[in-house]
GROMACS .gro file of N, CA and C in nm:
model
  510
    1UNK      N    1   7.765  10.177  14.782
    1UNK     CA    2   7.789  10.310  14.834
    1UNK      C    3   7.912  10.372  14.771
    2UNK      N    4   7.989  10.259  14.768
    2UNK     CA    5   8.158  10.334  14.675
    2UNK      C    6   8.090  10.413  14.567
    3UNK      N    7   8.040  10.367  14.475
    3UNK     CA    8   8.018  10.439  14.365
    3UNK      C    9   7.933  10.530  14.382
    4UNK      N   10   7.832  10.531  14.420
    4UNK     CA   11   7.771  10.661  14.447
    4UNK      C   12   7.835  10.761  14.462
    5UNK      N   13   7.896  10.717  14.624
    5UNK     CA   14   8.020  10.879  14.664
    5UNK      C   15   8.068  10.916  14.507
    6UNK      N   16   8.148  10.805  14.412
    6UNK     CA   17   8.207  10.867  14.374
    6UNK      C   18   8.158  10.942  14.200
    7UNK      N   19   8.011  10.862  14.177
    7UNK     CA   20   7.991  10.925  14.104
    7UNK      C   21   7.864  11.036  14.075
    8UNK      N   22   7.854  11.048  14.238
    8UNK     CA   23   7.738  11.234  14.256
    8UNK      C   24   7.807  11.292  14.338
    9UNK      N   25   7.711  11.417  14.387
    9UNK     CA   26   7.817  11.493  14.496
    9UNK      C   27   7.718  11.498  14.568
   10UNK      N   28   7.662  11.424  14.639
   10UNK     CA   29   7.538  11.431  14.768
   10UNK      C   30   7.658  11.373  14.878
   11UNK      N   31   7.610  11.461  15.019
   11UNK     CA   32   7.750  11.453  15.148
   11UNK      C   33   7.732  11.334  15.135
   12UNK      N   34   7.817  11.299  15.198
   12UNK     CA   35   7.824  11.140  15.320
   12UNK      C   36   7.690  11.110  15.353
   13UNK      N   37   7.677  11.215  15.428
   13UNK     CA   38   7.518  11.126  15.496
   13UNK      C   39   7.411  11.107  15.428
   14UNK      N   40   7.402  11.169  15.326
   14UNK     CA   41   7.303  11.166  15.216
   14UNK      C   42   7.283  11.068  15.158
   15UNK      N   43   7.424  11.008  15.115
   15UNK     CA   44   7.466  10.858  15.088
   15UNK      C   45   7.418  10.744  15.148
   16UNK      N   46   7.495  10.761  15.302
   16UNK     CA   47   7.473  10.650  15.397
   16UNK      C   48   7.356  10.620  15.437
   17UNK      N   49   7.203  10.727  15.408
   17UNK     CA   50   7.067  10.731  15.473
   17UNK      C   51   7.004  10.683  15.340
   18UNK      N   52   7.056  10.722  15.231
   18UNK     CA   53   6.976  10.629  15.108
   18UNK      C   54   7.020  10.506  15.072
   19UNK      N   55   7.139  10.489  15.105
   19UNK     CA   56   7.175  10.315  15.076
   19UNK      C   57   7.137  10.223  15.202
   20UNK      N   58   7.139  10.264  15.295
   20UNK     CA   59   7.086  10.221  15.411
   20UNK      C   60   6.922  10.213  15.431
   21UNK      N   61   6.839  10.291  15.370
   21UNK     CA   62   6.696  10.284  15.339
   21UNK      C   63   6.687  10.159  15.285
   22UNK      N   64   6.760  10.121  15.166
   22UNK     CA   65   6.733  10.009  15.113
   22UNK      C   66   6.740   9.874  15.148
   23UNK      N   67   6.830   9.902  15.271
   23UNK     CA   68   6.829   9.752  15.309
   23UNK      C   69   6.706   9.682  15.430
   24UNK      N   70   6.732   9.545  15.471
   24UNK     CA   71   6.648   9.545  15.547
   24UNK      C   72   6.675   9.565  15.675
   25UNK      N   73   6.570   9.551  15.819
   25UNK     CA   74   6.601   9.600  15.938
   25UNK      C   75   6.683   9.495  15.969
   26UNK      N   76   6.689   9.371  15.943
   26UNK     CA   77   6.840   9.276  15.968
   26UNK      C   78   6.983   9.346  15.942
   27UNK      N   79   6.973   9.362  15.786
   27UNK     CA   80   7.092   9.403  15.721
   27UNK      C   81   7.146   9.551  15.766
   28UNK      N   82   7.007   9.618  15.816
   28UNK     CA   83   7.069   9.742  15.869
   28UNK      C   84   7.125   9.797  15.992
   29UNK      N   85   7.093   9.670  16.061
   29UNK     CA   86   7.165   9.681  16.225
   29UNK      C   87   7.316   9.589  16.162
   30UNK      N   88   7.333   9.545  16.132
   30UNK     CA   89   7.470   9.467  16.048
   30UNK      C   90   7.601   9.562  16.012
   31UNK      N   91   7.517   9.668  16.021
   31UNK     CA   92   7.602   9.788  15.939
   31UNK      C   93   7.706   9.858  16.031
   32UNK      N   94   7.780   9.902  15.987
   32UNK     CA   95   7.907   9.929  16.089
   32UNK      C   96   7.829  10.129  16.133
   33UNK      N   97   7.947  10.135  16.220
   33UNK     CA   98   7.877  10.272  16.281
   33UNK      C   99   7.857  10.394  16.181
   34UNK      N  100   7.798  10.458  16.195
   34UNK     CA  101   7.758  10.520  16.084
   34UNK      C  102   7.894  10.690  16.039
   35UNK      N  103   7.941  10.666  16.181
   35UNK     CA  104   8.035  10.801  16.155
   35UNK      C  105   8.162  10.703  16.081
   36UNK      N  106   8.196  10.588  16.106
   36UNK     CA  107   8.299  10.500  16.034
   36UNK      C  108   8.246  10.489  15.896
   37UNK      N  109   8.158  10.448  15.851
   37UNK     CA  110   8.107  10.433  15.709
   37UNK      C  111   8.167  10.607  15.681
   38UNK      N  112   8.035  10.723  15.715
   38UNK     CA  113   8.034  10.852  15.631
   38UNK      C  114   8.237  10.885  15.582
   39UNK      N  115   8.317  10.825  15.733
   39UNK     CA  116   8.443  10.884  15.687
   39UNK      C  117   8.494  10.807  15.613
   40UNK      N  118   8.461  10.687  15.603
   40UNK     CA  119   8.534  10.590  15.473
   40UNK      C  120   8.463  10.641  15.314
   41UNK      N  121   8.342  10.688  15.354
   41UNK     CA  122   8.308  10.787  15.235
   41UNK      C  123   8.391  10.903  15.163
   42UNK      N  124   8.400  10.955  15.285
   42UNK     CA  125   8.469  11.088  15.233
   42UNK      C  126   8.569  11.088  15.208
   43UNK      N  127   8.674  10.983  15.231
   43UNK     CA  128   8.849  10.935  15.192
   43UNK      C  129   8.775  10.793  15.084
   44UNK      N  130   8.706  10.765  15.015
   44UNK     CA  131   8.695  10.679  14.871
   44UNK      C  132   8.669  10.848  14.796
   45UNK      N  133   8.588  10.959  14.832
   45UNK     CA  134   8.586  11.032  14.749
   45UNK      C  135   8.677  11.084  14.766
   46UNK      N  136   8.757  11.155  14.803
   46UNK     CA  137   8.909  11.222  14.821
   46UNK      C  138   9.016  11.157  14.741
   47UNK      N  139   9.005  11.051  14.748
   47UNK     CA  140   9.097  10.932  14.665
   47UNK      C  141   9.072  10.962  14.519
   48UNK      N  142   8.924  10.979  14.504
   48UNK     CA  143   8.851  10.973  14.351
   48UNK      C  144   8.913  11.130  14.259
   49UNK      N  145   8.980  11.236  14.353
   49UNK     CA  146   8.998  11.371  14.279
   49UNK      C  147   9.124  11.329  14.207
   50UNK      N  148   9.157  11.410  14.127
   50UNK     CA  149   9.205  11.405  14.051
   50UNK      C  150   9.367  11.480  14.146
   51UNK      N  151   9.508  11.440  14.085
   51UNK     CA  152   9.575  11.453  14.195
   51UNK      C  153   9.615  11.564  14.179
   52UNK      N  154   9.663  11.684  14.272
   52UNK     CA  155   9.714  11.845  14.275
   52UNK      C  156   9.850  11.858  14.244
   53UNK      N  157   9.876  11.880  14.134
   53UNK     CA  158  10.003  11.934  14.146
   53UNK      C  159  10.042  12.105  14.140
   54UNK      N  160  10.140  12.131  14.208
   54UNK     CA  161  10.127  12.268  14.185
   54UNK      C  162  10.222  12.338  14.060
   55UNK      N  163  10.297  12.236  13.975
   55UNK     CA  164  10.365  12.314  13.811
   55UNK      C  165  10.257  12.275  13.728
   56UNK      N  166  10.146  12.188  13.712
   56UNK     CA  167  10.076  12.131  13.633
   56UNK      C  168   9.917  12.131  13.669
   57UNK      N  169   9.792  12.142  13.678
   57UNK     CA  170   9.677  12.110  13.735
   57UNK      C  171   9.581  12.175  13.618
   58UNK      N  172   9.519  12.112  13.549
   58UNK     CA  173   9.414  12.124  13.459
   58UNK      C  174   9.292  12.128  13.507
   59UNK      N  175   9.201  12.190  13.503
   59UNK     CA  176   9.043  12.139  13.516
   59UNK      C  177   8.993  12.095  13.456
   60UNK      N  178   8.941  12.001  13.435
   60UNK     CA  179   8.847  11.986  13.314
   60UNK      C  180   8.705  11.900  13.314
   61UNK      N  181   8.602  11.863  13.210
   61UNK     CA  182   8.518  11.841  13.235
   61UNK      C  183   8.409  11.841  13.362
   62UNK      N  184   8.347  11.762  13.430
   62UNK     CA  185   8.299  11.748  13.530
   62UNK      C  186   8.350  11.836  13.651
   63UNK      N  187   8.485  11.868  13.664
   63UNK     CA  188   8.552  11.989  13.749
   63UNK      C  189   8.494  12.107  13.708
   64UNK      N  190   8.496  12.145  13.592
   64UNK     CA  191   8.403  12.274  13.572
   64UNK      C  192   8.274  12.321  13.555
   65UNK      N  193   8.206  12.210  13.596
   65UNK     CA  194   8.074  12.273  13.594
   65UNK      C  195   8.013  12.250  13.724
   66UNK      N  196   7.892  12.298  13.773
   66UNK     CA  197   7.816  12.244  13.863
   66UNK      C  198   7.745  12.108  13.873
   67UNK      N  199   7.690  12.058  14.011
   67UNK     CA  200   7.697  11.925  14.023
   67UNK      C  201   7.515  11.918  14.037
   68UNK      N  202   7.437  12.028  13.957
   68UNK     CA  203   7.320  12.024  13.959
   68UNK      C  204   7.258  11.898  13.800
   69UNK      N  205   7.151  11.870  13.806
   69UNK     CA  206   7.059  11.786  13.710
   69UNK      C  207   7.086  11.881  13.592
   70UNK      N  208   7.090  12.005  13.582
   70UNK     CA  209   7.081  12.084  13.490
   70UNK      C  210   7.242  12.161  13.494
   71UNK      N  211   7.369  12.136  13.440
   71UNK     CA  212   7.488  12.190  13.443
   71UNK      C  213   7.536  12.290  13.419
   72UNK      N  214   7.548  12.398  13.549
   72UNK     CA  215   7.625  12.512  13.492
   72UNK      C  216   7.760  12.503  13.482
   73UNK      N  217   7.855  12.639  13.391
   73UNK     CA  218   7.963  12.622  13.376
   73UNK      C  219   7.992  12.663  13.578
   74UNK      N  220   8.111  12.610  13.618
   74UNK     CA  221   8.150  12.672  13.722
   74UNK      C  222   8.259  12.736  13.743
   75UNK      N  223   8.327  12.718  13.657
   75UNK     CA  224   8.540  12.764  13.622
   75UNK      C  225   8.421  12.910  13.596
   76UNK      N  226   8.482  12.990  13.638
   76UNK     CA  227   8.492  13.116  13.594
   76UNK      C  228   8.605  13.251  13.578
   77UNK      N  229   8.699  13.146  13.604
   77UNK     CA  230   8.862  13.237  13.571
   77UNK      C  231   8.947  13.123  13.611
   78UNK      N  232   9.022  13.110  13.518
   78UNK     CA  233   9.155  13.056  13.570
   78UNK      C  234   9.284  13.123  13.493
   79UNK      N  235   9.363  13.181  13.536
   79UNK     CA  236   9.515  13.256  13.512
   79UNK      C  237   9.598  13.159  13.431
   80UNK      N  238   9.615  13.064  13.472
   80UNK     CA  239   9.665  12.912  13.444
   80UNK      C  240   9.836  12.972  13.464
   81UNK      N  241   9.841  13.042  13.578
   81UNK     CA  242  10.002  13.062  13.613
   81UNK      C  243  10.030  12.944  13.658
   82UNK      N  244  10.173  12.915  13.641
   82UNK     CA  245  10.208  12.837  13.674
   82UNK      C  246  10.317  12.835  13.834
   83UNK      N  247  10.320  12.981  13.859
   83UNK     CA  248  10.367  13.080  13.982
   83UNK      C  249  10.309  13.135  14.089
   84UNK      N  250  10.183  13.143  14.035
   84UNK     CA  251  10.060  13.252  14.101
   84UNK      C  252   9.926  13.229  14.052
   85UNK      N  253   9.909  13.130  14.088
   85UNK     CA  254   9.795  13.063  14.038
   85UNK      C  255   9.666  13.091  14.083
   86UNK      N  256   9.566  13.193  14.018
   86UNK     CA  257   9.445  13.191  14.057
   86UNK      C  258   9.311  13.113  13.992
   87UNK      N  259   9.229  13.074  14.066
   87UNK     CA  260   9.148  13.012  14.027
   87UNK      C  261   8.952  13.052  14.080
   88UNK      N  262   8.934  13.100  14.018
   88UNK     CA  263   8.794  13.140  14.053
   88UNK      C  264   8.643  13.083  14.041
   89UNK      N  265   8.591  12.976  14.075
   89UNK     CA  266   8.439  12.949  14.050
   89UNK      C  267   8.352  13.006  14.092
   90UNK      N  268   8.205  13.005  13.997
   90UNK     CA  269   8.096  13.105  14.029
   90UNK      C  270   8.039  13.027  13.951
   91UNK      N  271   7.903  12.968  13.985
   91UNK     CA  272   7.850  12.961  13.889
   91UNK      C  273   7.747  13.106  13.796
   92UNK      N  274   7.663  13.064  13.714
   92UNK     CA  275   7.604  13.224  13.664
   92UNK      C  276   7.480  13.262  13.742
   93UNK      N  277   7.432  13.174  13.801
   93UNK     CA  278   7.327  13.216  13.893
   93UNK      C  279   7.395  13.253  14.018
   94UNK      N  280   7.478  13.231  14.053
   94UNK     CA  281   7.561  13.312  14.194
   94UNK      C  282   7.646  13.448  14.138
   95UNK      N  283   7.647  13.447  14.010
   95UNK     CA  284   7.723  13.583  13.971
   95UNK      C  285   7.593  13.679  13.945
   96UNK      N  286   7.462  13.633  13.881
   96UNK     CA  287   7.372  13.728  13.874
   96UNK      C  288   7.333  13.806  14.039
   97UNK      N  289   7.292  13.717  14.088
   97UNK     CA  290   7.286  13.720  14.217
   97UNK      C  291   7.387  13.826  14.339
   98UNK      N  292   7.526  13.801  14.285
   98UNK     CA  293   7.631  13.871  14.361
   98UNK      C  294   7.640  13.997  14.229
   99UNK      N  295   7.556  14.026  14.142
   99UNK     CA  296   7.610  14.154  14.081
   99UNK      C  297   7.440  14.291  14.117
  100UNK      N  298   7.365  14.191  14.224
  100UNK     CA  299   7.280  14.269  14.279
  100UNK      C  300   7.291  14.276  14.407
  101UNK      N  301   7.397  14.227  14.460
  101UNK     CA  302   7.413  14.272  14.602
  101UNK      C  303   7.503  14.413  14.638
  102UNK      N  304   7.416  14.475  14.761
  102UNK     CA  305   7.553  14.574  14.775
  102UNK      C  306   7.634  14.543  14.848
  103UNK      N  307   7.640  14.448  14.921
  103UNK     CA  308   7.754  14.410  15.046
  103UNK      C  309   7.824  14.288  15.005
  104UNK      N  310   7.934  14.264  15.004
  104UNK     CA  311   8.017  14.145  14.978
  104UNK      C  312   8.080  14.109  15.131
  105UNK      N  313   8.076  14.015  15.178
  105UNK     CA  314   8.141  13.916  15.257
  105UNK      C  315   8.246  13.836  15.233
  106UNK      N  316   8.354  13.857  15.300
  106UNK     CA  317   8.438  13.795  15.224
  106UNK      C  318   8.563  13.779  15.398
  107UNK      N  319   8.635  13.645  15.345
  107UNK     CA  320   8.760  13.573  15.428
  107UNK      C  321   8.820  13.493  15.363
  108UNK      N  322   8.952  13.440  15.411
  108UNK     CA  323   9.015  13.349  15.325
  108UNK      C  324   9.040  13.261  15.443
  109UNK      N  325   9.116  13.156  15.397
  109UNK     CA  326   9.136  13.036  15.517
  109UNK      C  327   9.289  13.013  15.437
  110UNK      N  328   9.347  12.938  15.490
  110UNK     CA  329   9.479  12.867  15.497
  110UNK      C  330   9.471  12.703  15.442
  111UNK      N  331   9.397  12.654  15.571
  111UNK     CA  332   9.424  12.564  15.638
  111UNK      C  333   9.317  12.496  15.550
  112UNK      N  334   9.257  12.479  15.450
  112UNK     CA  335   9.200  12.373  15.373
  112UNK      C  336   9.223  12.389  15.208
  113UNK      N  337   9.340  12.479  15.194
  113UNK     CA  338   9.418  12.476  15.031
  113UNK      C  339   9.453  12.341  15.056
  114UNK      N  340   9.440  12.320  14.891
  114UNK     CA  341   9.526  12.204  14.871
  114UNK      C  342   9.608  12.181  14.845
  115UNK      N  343   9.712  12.079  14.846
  115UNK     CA  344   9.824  12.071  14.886
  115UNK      C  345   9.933  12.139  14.734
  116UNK      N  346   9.975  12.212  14.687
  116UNK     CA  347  10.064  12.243  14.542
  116UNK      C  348  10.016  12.423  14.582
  117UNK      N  349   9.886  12.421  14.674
  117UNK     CA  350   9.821  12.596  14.631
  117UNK      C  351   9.804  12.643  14.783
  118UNK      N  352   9.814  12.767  14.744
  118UNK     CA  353   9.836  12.894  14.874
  118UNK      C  354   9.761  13.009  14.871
  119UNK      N  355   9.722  13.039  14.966
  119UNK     CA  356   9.620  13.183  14.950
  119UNK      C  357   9.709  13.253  15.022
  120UNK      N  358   9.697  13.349  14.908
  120UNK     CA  359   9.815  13.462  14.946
  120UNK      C  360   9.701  13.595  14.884
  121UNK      N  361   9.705  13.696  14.980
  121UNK     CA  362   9.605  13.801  15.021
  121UNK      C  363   9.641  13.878  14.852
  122UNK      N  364   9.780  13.878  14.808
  122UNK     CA  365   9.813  13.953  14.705
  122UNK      C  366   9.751  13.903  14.585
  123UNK      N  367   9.681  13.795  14.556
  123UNK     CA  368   9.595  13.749  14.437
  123UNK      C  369   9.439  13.764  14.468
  124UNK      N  370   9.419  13.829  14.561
  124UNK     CA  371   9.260  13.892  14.589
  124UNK      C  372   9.267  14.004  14.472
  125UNK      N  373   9.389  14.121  14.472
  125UNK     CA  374   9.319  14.201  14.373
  125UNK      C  375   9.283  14.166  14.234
  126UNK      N  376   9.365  14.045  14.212
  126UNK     CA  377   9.309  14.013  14.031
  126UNK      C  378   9.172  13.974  14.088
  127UNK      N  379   9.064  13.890  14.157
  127UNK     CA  380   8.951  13.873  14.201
  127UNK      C  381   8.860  13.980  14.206
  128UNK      N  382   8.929  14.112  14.323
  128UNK     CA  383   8.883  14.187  14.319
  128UNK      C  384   8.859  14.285  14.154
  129UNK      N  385   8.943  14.271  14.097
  129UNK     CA  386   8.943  14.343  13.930
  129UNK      C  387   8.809  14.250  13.882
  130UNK      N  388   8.808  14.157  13.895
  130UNK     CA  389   8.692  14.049  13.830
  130UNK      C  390   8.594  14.099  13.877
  131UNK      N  391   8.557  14.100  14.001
  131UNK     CA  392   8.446  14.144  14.098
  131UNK      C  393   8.406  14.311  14.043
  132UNK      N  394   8.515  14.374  14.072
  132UNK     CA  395   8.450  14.502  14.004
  132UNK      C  396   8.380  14.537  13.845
  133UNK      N  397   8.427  14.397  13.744
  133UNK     CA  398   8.411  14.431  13.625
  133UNK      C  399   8.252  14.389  13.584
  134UNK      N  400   8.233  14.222  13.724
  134UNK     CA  401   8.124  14.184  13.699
  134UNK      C  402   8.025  14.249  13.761
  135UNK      N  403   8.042  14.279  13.851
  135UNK     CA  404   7.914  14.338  13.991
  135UNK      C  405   7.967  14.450  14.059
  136UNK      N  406   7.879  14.564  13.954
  136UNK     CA  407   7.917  14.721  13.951
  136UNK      C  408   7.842  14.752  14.069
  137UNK      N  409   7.724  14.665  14.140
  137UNK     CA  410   7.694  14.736  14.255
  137UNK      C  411   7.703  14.706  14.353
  138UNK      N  412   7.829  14.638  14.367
  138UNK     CA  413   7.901  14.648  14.509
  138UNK      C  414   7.947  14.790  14.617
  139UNK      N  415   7.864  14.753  14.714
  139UNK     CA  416   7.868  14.914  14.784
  139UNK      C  417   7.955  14.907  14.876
  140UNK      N  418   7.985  14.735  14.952
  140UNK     CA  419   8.077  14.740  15.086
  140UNK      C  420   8.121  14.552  15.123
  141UNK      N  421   8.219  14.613  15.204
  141UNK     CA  422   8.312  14.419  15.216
  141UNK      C  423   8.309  14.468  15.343
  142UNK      N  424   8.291  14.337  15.356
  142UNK     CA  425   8.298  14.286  15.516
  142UNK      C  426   8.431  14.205  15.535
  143UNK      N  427   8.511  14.247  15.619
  143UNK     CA  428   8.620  14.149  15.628
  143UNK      C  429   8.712  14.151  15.721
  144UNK      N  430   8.751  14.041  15.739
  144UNK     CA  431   8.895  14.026  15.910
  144UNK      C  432   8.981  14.161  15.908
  145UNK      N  433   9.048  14.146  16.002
  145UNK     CA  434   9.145  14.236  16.014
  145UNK      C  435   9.285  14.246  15.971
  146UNK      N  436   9.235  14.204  15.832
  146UNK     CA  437   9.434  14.194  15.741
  146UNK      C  438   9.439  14.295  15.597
  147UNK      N  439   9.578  14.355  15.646
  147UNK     CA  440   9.619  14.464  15.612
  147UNK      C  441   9.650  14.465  15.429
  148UNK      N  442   9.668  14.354  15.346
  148UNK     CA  443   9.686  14.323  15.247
  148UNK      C  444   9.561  14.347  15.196
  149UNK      N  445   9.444  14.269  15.203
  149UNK     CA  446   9.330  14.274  15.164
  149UNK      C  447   9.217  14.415  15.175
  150UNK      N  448   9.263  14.462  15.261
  150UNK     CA  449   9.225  14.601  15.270
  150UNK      C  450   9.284  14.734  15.174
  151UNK      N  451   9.370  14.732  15.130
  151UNK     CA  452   9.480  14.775  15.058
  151UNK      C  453   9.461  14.740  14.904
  152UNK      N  454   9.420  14.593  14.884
  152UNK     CA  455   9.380  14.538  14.741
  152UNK      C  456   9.247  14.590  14.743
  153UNK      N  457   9.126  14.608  14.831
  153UNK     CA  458   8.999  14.673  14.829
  153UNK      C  459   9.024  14.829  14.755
  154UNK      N  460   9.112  14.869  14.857
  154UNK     CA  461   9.128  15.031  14.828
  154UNK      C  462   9.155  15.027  14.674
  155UNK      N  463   9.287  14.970  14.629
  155UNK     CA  464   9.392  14.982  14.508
  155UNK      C  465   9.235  14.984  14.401
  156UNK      N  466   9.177  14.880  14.414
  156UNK     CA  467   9.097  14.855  14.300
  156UNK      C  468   8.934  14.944  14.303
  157UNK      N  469   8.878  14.971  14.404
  157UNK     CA  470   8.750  15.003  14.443
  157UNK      C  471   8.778  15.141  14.450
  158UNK      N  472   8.878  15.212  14.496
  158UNK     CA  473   8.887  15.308  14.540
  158UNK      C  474   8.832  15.360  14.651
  159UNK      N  475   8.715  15.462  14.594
  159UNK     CA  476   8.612  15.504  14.692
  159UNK      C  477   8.476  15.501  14.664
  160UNK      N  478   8.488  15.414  14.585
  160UNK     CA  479   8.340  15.383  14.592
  160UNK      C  480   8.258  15.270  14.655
  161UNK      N  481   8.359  15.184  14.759
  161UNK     CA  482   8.299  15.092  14.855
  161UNK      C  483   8.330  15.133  14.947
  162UNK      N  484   8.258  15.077  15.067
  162UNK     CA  485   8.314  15.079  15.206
  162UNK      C  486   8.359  14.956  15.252
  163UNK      N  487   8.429  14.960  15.369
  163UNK     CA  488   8.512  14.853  15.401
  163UNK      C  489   8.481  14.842  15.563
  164UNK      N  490   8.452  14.735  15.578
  164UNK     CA  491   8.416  14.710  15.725
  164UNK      C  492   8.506  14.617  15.812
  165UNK      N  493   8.539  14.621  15.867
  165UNK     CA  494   8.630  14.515  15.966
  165UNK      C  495   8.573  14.441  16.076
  166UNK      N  496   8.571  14.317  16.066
  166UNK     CA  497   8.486  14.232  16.166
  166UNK      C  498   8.553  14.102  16.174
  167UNK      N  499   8.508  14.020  16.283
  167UNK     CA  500   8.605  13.950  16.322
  167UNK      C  501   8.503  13.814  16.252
  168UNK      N  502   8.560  13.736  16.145
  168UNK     CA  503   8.502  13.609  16.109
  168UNK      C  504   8.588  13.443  16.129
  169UNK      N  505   8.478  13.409  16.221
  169UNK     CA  506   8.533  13.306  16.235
  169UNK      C  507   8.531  13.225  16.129
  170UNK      N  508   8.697  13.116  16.128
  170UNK     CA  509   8.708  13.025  16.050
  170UNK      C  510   8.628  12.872  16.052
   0.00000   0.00000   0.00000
């Protein structure tokens, strides 16, 4: 199971229900509880990333692409500041896709950056500049109630989106 986790990206349980198929109904009552296995999964893969620093952090290979049979690129911007560091993935079938939508959805979180990086509302507008250059028919954002991000909508979109305010849970 170690290696698996660490060398596909199928969850935990995906893992634990196909290596566990294989054994027998002896060996599989033997097996420790199944929420103890999935989390010893998910800390051997956590262990397996590559470590964050925030003056230094490269992507490379296998980090940039998708984790499909068939590999897309997935890096689709990186600034490579070493101050203000943005980092953007998409793969090209989620950018074709998001350059025919008219509504964008959008929130940020805090609380699952990793540890060297920070979401700070003021590096949405380089995103937003990306967003407008790729997917001209964006008509409207959906988004929490913060005053930065609304402001980077305006600066860059002007008036040609609308802006909606709604409450999204984290």
């Amino acid at each position: 199971m170690k290696e698996n986790i660490i060398n596909n990206f199928n969850i935990p349980s995906k893992v634990y229900a196909k290596e566990v198929n294989k054994l027998s109904d002896v060996a599989a009552c033997l097996m420790p509880n199944e929420n103890y296995v999935k989390r010893n999964l998910r800390r051997i893969r956590n262990n397996s990333y590559p470590t964050i620093s925030s003056k230094e952090f490269v992507l490379e290979s296998k980090w940039t692409m998708t984790a499909e049979l068939n590999q897309q690129k997935f890096l689709f911007y990186d600034n490579r500041s070493i101050n203000s560091r943005m980092i953007i993935f998409a793969s090209p079938d989620c950018l074709e896709i998001l350059s025919q939508c008219d509504h964008v959805f959008m929130d940020g979180t805090f609380s699952s950056c990793p540890k060297g990086f920070y979401q700070l509302y003021t590096v949405y507008v380089e995103l937003l500049m990306t967003l407008k250059d790729t997917c001209s028919s964006v008509k409207s954002f959906f988004i929490d109630f913060e005053l930065a991000m609304i402001k980077a909508i305006e600066e860059v979109f002007e008036d040609s989106v609308t802006i909606h305010l709604c409450y999204l849970p984290s």
